[in-house]
mmCIF file of C-alpha atoms in Angstrom:
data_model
loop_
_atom_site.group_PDB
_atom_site.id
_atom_site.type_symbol
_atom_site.label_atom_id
_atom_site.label_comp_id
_atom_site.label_asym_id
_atom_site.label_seq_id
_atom_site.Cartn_x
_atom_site.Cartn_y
_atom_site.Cartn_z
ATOM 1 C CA UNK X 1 -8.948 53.847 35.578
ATOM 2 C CA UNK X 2 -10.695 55.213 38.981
ATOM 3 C CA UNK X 3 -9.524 58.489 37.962
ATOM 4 C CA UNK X 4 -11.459 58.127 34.403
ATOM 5 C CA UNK X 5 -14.364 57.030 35.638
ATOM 6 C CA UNK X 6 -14.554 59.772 38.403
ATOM 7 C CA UNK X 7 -14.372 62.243 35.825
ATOM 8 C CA UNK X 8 -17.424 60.907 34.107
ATOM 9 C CA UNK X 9 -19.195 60.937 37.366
ATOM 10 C CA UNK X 10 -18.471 64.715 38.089
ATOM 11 C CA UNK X 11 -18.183 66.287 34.849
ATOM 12 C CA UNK X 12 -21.500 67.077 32.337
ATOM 13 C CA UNK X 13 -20.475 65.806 28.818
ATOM 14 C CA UNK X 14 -19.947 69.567 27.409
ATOM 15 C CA UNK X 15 -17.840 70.537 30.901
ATOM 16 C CA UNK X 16 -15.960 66.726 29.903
ATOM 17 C CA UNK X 17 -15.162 67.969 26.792
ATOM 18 C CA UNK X 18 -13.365 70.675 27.654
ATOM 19 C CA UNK X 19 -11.560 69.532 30.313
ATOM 20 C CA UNK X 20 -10.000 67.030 28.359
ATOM 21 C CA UNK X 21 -9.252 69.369 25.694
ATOM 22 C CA UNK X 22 -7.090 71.039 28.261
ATOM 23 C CA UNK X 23 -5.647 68.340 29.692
ATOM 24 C CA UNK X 24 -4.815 67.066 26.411
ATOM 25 C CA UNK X 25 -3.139 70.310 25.392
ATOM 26 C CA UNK X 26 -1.487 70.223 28.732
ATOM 27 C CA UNK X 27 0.357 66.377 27.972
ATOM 28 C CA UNK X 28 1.078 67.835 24.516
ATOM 29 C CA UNK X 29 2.906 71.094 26.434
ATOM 30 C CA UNK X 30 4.533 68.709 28.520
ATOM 31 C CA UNK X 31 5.777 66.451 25.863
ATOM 32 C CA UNK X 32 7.175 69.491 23.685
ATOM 33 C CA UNK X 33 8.904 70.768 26.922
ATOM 34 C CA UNK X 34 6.707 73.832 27.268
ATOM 35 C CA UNK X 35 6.233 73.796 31.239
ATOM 36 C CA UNK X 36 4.664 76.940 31.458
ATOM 37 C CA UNK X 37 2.057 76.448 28.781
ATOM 38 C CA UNK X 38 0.944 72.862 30.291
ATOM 39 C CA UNK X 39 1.292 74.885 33.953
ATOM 40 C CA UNK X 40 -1.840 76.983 32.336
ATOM 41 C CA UNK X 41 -3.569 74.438 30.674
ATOM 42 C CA UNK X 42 -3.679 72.099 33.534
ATOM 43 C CA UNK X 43 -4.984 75.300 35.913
ATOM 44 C CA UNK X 44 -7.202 76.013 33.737
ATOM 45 C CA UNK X 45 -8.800 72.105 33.640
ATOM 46 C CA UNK X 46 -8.748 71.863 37.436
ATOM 47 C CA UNK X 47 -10.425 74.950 37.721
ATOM 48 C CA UNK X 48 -13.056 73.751 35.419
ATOM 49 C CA UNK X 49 -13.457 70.635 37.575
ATOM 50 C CA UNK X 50 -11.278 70.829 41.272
ATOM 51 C CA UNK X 51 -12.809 67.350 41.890
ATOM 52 C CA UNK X 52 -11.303 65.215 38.608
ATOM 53 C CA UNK X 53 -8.102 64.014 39.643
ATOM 54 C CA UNK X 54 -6.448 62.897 36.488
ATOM 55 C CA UNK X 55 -6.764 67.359 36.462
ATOM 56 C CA UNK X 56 -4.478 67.354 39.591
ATOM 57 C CA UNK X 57 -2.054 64.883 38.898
ATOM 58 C CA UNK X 58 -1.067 66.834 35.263
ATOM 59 C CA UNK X 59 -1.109 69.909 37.437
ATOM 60 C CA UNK X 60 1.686 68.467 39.457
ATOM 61 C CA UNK X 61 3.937 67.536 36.530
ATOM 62 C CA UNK X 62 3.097 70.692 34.773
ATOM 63 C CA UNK X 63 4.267 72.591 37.873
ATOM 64 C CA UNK X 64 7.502 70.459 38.362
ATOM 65 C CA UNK X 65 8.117 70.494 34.589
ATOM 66 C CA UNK X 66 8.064 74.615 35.031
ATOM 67 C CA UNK X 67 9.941 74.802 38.429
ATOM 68 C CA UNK X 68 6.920 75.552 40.666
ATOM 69 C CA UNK X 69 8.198 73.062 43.678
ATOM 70 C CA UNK X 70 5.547 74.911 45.654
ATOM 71 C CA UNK X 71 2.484 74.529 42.718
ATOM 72 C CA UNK X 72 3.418 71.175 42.801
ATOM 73 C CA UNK X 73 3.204 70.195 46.296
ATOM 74 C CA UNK X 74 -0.119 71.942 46.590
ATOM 75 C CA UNK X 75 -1.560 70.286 44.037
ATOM 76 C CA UNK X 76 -0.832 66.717 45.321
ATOM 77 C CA UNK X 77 -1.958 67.969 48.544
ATOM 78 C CA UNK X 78 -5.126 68.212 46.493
ATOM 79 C CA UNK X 79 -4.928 64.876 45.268
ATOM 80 C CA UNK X 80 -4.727 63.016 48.112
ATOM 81 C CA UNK X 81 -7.249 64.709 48.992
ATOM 82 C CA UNK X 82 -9.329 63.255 46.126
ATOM 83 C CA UNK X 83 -8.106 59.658 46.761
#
């Protein structure tokens, strides 16, 4: 996807690594119903990179999943931003 391949553009294989790990651990969180854990994980990946934004669009389900209306509409502010 567009999203994938912008992530390979911005992110330094080591930096990569990482922020899939978290976003990985995030869709896992998400999957088990753990909102606040994936709300963490998917900060802590778009922190890591603010420009990736496959790391903003699990932000916004993360913060929906754990209530955070506002989180949420920030962060696809922040996408559309990106796109």
């Amino acid at each position: 996807t567009v999203a994938e391949s912008m992530t390979l553009l911005i992110l330094p294989q080591r930096a990569r690594w990482v922020f899939q790990a978290y976003l990985g651990r995030a869709r896992a969180s998400l999957l088990l119903g753990d909102g606040s854990a994936a709300l963490r994980d998917a900060q802590s990946a778009t922190r890591l990179c603010c420009r990736a934004p496959d790391g903003w669009e699990v932000l916004v389900e993360a913060a929906e999943a754990s209530g955070d209306e506002a989180g949420a509409a920030a962060a696809r502010r922040e996408l559309l931003l990106l796109r």
